[in-house]
Short mmCIF file of C-alpha atoms and ligand atoms in Angstrom, two decimals:
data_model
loop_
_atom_site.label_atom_id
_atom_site.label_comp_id
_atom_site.label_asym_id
_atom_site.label_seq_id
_atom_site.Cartn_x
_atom_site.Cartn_y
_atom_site.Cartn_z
CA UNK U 26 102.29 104.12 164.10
CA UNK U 27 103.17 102.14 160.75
CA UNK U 28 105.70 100.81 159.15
CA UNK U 29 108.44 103.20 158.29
CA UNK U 30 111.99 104.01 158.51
CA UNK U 31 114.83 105.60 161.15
CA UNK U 32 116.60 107.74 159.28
CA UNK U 33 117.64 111.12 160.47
CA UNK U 34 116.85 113.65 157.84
CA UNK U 35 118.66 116.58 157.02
CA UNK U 36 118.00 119.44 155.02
CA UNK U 37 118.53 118.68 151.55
CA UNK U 38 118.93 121.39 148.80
CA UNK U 39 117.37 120.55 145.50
CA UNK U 40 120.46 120.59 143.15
CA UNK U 41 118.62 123.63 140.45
CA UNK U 42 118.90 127.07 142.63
CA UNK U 43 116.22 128.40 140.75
CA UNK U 44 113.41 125.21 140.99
CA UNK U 45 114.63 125.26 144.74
CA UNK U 46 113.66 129.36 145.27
CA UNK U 47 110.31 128.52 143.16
CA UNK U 48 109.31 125.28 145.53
CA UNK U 49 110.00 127.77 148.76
CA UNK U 50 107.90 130.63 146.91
CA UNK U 51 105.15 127.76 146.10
CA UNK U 52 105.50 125.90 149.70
CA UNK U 53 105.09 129.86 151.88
CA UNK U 54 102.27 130.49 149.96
CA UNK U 55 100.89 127.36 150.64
CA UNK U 56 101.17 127.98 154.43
CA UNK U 57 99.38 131.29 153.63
CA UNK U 58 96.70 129.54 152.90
CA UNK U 59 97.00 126.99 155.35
CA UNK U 60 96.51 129.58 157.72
CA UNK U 61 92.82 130.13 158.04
CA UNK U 62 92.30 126.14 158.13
CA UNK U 63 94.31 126.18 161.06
CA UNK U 64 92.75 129.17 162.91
CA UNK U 65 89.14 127.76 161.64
CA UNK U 66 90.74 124.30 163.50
CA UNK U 67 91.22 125.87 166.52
CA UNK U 68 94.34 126.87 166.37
CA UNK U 69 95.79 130.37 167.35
CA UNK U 70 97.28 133.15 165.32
CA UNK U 71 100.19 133.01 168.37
CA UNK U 72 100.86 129.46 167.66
CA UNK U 73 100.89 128.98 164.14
CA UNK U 74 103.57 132.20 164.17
CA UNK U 75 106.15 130.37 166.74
CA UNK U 76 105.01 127.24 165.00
CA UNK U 77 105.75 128.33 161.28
CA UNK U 78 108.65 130.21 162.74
CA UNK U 79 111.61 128.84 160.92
CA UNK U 80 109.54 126.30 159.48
CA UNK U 81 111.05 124.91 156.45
CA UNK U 82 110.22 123.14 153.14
CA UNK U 83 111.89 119.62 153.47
CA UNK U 84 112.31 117.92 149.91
CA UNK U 85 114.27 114.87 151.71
CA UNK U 86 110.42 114.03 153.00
CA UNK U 87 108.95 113.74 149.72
CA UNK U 88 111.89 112.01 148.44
CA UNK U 89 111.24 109.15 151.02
CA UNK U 90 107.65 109.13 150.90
CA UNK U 91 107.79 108.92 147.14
CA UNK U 92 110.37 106.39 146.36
CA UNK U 93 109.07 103.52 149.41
CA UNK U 94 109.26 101.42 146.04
CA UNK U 95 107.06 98.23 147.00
CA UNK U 96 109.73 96.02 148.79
CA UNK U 97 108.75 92.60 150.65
CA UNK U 98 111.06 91.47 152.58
CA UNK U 99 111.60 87.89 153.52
CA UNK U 100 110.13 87.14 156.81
CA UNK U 101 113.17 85.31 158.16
CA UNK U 102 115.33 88.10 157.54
CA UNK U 103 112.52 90.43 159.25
CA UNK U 104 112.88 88.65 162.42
CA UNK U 105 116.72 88.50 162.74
CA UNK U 106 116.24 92.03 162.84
CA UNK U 107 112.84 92.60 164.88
CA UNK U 108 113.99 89.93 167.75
CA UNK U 109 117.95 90.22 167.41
CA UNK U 110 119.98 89.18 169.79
CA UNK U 111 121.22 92.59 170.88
CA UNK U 112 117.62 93.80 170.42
CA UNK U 113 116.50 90.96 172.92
CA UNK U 114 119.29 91.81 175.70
CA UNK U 115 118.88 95.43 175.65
CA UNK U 116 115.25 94.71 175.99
CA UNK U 117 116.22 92.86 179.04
CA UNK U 118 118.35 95.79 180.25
CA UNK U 119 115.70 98.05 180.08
CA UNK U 120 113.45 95.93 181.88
CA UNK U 121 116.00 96.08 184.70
CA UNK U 122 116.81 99.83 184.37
CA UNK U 123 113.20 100.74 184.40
CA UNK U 124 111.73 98.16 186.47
CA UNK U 125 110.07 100.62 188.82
CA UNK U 126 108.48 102.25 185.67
CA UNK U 127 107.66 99.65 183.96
CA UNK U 128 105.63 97.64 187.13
CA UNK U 129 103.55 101.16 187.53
CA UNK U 130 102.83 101.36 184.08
CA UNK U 131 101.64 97.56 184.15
CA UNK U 132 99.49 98.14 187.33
CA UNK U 133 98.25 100.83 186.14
CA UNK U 134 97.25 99.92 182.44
CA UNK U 135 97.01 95.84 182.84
CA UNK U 136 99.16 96.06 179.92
CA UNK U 137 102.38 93.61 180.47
CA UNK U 138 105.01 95.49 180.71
CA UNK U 139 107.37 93.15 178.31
CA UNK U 140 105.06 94.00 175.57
CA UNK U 141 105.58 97.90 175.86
CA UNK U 142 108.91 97.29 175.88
CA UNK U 143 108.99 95.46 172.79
CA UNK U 144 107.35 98.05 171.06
CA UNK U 145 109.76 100.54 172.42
CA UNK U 146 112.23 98.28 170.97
CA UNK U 147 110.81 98.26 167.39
CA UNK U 148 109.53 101.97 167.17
CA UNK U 149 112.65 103.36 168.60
CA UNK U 150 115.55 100.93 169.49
CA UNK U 151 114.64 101.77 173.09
CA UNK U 152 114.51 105.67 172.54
CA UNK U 153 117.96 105.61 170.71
CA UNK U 154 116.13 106.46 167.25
CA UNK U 155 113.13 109.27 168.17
CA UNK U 156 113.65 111.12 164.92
CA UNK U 157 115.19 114.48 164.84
CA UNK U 158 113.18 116.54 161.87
CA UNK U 159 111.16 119.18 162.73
CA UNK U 160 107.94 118.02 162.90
CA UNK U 161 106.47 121.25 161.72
CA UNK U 162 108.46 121.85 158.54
CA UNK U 163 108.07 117.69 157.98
CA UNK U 164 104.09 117.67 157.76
CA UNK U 165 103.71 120.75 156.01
CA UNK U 166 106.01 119.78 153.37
CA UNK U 167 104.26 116.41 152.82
CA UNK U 168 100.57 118.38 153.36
CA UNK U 169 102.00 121.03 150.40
CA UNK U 170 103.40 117.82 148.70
CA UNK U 171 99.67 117.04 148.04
CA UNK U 172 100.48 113.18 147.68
CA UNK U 173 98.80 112.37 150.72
CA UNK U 174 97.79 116.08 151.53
CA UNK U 175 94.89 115.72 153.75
CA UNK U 176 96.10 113.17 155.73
CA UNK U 177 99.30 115.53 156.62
CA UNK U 178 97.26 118.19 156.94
CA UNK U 179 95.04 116.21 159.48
CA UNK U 180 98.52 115.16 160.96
CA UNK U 181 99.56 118.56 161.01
CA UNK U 182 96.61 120.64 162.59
CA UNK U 183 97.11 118.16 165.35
CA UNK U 184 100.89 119.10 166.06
CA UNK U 185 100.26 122.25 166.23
CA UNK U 186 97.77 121.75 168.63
CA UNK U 187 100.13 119.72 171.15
CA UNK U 188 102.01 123.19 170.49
CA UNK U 189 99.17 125.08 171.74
CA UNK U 190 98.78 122.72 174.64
CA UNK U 191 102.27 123.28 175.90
CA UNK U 192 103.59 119.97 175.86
CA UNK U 193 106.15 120.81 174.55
CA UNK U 194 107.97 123.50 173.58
CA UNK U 195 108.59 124.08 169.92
CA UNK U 196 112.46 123.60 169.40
CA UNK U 197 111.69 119.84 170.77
CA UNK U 198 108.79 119.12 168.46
CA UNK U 199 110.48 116.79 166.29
CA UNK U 200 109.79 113.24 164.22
CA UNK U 201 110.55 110.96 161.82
CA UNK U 202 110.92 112.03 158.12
CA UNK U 203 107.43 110.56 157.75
CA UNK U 204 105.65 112.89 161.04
CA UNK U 205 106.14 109.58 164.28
CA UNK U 206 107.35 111.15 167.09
CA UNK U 207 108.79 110.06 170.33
CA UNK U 208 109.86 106.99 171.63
CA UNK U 209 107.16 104.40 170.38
CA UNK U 210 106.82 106.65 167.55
CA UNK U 211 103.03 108.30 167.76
CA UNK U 212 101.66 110.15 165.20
CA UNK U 213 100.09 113.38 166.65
CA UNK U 214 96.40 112.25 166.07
CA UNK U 215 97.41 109.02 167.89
CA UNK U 216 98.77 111.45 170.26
CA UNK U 217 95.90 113.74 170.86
CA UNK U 218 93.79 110.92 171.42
CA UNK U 219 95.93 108.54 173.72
CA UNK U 220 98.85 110.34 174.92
CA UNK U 221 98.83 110.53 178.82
CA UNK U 222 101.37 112.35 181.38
CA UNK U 223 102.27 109.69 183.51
CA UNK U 224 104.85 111.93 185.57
CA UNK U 225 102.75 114.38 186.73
CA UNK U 226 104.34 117.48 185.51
CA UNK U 227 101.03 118.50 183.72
CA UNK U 228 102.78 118.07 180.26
CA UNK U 229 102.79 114.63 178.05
CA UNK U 230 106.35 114.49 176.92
CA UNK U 231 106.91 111.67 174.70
CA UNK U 232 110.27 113.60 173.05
CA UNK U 233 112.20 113.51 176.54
CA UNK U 234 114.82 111.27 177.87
CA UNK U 235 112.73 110.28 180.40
CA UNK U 236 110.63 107.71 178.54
CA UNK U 237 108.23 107.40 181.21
CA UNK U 238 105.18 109.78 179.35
CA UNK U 239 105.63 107.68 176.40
CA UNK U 240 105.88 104.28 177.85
CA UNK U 241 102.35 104.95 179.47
CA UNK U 242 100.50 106.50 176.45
CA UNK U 243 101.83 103.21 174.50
CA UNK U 244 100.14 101.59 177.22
CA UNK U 245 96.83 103.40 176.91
CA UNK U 246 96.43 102.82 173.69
CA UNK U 247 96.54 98.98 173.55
CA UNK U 248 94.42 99.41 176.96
CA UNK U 249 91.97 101.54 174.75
CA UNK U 250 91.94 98.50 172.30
CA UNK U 251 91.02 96.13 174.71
CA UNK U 252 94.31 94.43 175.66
CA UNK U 253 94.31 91.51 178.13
CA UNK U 254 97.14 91.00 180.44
CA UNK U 255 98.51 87.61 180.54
CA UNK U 256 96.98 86.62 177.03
CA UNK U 257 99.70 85.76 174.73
CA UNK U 258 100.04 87.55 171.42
CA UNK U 259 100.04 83.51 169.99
CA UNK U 260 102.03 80.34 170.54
CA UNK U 261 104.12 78.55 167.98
CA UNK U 262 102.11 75.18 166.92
CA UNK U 263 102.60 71.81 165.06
CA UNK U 264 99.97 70.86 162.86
CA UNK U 265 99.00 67.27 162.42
CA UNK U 266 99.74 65.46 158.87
CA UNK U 267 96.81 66.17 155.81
CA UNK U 268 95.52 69.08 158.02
CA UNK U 269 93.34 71.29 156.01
CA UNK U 270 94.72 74.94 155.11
CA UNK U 271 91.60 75.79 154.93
CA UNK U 272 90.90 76.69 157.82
CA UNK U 273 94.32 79.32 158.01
CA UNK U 274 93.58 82.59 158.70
CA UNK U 275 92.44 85.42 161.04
CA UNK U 276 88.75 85.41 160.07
CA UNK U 277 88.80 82.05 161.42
CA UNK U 278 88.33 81.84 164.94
CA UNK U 279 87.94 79.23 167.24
CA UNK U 280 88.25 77.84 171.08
CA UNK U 281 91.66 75.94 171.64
CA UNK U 282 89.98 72.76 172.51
CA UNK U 283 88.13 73.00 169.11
CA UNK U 284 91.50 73.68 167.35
CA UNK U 285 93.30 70.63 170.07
CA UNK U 286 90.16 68.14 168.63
CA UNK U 287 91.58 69.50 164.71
CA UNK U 288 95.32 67.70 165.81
CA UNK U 289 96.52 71.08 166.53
CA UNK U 290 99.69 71.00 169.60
CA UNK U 291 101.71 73.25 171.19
CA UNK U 292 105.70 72.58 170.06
CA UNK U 293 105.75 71.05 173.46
CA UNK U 294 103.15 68.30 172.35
CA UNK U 295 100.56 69.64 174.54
CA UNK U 296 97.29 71.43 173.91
CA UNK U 297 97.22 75.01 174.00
CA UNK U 298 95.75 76.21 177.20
CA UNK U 299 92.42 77.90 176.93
CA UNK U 300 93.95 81.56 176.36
CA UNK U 301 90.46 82.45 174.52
CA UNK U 302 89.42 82.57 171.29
CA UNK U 303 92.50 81.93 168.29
CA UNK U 304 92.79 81.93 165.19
CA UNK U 305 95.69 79.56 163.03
CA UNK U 306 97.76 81.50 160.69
CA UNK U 307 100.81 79.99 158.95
CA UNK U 308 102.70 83.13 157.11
CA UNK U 309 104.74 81.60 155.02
CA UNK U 310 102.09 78.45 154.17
CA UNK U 311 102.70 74.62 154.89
CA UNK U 312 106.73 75.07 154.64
CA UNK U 313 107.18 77.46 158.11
CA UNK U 314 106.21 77.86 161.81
CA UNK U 315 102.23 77.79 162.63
CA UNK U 316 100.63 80.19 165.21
CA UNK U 317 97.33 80.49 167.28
CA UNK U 318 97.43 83.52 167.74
CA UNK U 319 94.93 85.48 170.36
CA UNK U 320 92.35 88.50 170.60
CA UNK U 321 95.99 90.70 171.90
CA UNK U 322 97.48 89.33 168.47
CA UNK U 323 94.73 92.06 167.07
CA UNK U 324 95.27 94.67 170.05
CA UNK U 325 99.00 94.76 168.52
CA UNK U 326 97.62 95.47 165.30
CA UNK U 327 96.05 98.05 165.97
CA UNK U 328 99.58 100.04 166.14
CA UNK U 329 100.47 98.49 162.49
CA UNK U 330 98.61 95.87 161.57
CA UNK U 331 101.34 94.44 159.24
CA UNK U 332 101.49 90.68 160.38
CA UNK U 333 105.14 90.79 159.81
CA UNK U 334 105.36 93.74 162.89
CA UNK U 335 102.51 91.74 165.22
CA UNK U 336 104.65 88.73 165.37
CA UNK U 337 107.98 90.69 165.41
CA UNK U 338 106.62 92.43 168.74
CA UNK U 339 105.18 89.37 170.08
CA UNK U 340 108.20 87.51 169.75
CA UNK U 341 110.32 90.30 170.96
CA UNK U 342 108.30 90.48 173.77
CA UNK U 343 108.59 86.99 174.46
CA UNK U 344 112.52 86.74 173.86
CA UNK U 345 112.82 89.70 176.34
CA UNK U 346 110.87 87.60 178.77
CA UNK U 347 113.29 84.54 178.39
CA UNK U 348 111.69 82.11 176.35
CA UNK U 349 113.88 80.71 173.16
CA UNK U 350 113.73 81.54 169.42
CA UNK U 351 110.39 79.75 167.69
CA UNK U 352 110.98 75.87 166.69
CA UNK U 353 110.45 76.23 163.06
CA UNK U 354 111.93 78.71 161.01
CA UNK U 355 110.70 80.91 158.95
CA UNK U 356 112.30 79.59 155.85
CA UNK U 357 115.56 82.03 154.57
CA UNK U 358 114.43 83.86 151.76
CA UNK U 359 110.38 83.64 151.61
CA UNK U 360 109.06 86.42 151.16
CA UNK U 361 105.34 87.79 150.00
CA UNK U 362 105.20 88.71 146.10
CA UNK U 363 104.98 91.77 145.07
CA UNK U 364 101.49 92.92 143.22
CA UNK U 365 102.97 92.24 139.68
CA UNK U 366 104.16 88.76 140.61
CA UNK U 367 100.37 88.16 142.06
CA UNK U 368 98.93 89.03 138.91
CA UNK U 369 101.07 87.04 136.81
CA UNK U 370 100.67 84.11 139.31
CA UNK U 371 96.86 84.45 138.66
CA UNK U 372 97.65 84.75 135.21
CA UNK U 373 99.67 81.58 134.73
CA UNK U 374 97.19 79.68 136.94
CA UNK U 375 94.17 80.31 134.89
CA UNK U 376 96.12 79.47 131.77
CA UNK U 377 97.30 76.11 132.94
CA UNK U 378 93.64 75.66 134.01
CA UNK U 379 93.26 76.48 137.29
CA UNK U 380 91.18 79.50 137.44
CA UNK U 381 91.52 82.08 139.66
CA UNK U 382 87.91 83.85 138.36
CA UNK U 383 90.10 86.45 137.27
CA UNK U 384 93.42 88.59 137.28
CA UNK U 385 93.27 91.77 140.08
CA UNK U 386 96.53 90.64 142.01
CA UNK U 387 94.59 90.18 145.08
CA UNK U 388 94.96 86.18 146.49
CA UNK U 389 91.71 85.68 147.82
CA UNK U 390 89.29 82.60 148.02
CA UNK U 391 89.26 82.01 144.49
CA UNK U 392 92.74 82.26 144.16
CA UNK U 393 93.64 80.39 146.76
CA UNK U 394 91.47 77.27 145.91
CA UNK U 395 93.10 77.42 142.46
CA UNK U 396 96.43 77.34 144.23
CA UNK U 397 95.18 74.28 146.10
CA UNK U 398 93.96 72.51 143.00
CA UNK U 399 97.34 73.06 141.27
CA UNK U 400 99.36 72.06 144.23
CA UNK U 401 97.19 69.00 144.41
CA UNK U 402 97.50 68.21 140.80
CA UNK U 403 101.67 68.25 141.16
CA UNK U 404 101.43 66.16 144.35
CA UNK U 405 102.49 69.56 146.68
CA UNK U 406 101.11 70.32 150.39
CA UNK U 407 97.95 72.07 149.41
CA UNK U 408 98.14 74.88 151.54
CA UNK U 409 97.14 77.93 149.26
CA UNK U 410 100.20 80.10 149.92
CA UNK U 411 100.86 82.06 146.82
CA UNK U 412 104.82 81.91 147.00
CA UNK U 413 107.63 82.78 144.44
CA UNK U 414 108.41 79.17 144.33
CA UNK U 415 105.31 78.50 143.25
CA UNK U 416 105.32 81.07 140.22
CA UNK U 417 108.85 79.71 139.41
CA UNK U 418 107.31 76.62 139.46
CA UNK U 419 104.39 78.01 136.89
CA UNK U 420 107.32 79.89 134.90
CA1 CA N 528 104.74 114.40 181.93
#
């Protein structure tokens, strides 16, 4: 239920026999130990044995979860992927295949059904990319690993649980290299707590074919986090000329008529409808689309609350449902900059004398007024965004 990648894993020998012998010595005793946790957890003797049976260390996990090198990717390039044309018509064939499905799981949750399959799309490619690892041998390696060890181990305690339970049976327990299983990709503490069995059978099967168990517990869980049917995630926007960036941002919130008195229009010209509360966020500043975007903008969020996946859902969602591509777009190559290109940006700013109150690569309010005062002194929309032409600019 965050951001990671679909990569079927295999097993991977380290290339020194004798380190690889020594990290399987090291990685059973670890288990050992592990042991009494898990009992003290819950968990019995019986299912930690058919668990653990066959369970093996899995250095291609640690490989990946070591070397996600920080990577920003531009946000145009994002969305030709998130909301591609093929992704958008087999999102429409789904609809159609699973119509039945997909109306029950609507009535049921008031979640709109387009929306669950967009996130079926994303997580999975519509089931086509579950992950195939054995999810035992995958968390206990990155639990051993240490890196993140308690948050495996809490991730791991939990599928072995859904073991006990007998929703599955062991040989089907399987994930992504980083422990998201299933079609919209839950993690199993996500699982334990939302999961539902929507067919009936007594058993929630996310892993099958049948996507129907999974398709409801996504459900459930934007349900849980208060998801209104009919709200949009957001609507695209034009802002009027001078307006204030200020006011950018989703710890800004206001009515639509407040943001309609502010000069703020649909792309249609019109004000946007009274959806509820919304808050204006332009991602790439001043030069790229502009969104009000809704309390369900948040409920999305709350499966990864990267605003790069939020609006790559939403927008999915929306393609599926037949509207067009947004108006404005995201301009090719802008990306977000990477921590060491925000410090130096705050560092160049407070040397040309625009002070950002300090250098801790974090673009907050200070360091987005001394964007502003910059952009204002070189005659540039002063919208705040900390972008790489900007620090080319400063360069
Ligand atoms: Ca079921």
């Amino acid at each position: 239920m965050y951001r990671r990648q679909f990569i079927a894993t295999g097993l991977v020998s380290l290339g020194v026999a004798g380190s690889a012998s020594a990290q399987a010595n090291a990685f059973a005793n670890w288990v050992t130990g592990f042991r009494p946790r898990a009992r003290a957890a819950g968990i019995s003797d019986r299912t930690i044995t058919a668990a653990f049976d066959g369970a093996q260390y899995l250095p291609d996990s640690i490989n990946r979860d070591r070397n996600q090198a920080e990577f920003v990717r531009p946000l145009a390039e994002y969305m030709a992927t998130a909301a591609s044309d093929a992704r958008v018509s087999n999102g429409r064939s789904m609809m159609q295949q699973y119509a039945g499905l997909l109306s029950r799981v609507q009535a049921t949750f008031g979640v709109d059904a387009n929306v669950v399959t967009a996130i079926w799309g994303m997580e999975s490619n519509y089931g086509a990319r579950r992950g195939d690892t054995p999810l035992i041998s995958t968390l206990a390696t990155l639990a051993f690993d240490g890196r993140r060890g308690r948050f495996f181990e809490q991730q791991l305690v939990a599928a072995l649980g859904i073991l006990q339970n007998g929703d599955v049976a062991p040989r089907n327990l399987t994930g992504s290299w980083a422990g998201a299983m299933g079609h919209t990709q839950f993690i199993p503490t996500s699982y334990q707590a939302y999961a539902v069995d929507f067919t009936g059978d007594g058993r929630r099967d996310i892993w099958a074919d049948d996507p129907s168990d999974a398709l409801a517990s996504t459900a459930a869980y934007l349900r849980r986090y208060g998801w209104q049917q009919g709200q949009p995630w957001g609507v695209e926007v034009r802002l009027p000329p001078g307006f204030d960036f200020e006011q950018t941002g989703r710890a800004v919130k206001r009515s639509p008529a407040a943001w309609t008195r502010q000069g703020v229009r649909g792309v249609d010209g019109q004000p946007v409808p009274n959806y509820g509360e919304a808050s204006l966020i332009t991602p790439t500043g001043a030069g790229g689309p502009a969104f009000l975007v809704f309390r369900n903008f948040d409920v999305i969020g709350r499966y990864n609350n990267a605003e790069a996946y939020i609006i790559g859902v939403g927008h999915l969602a929306d393609r599926i449902r037949g509207m067009g591509p947004f108006q404005t777009a995201f301009p090719a190559g802008e990306r977000g900059l990477l921590r060491a290109e925000r410090v130096e940006l705050q560092q160049r700013l407070t040397a040309a004398g625009f002070s950002t109150q300090g250098v801790d690569g974090r673009i907050g309010p200070n360091s987005r007024a001394a964007i502003k005062a910059y952009q204002r002194s070189r005659g540039i929309v002063p919208d705040g965004y900390a972008s790489v032409s900007l620090l080319e600019r400063l360069r």
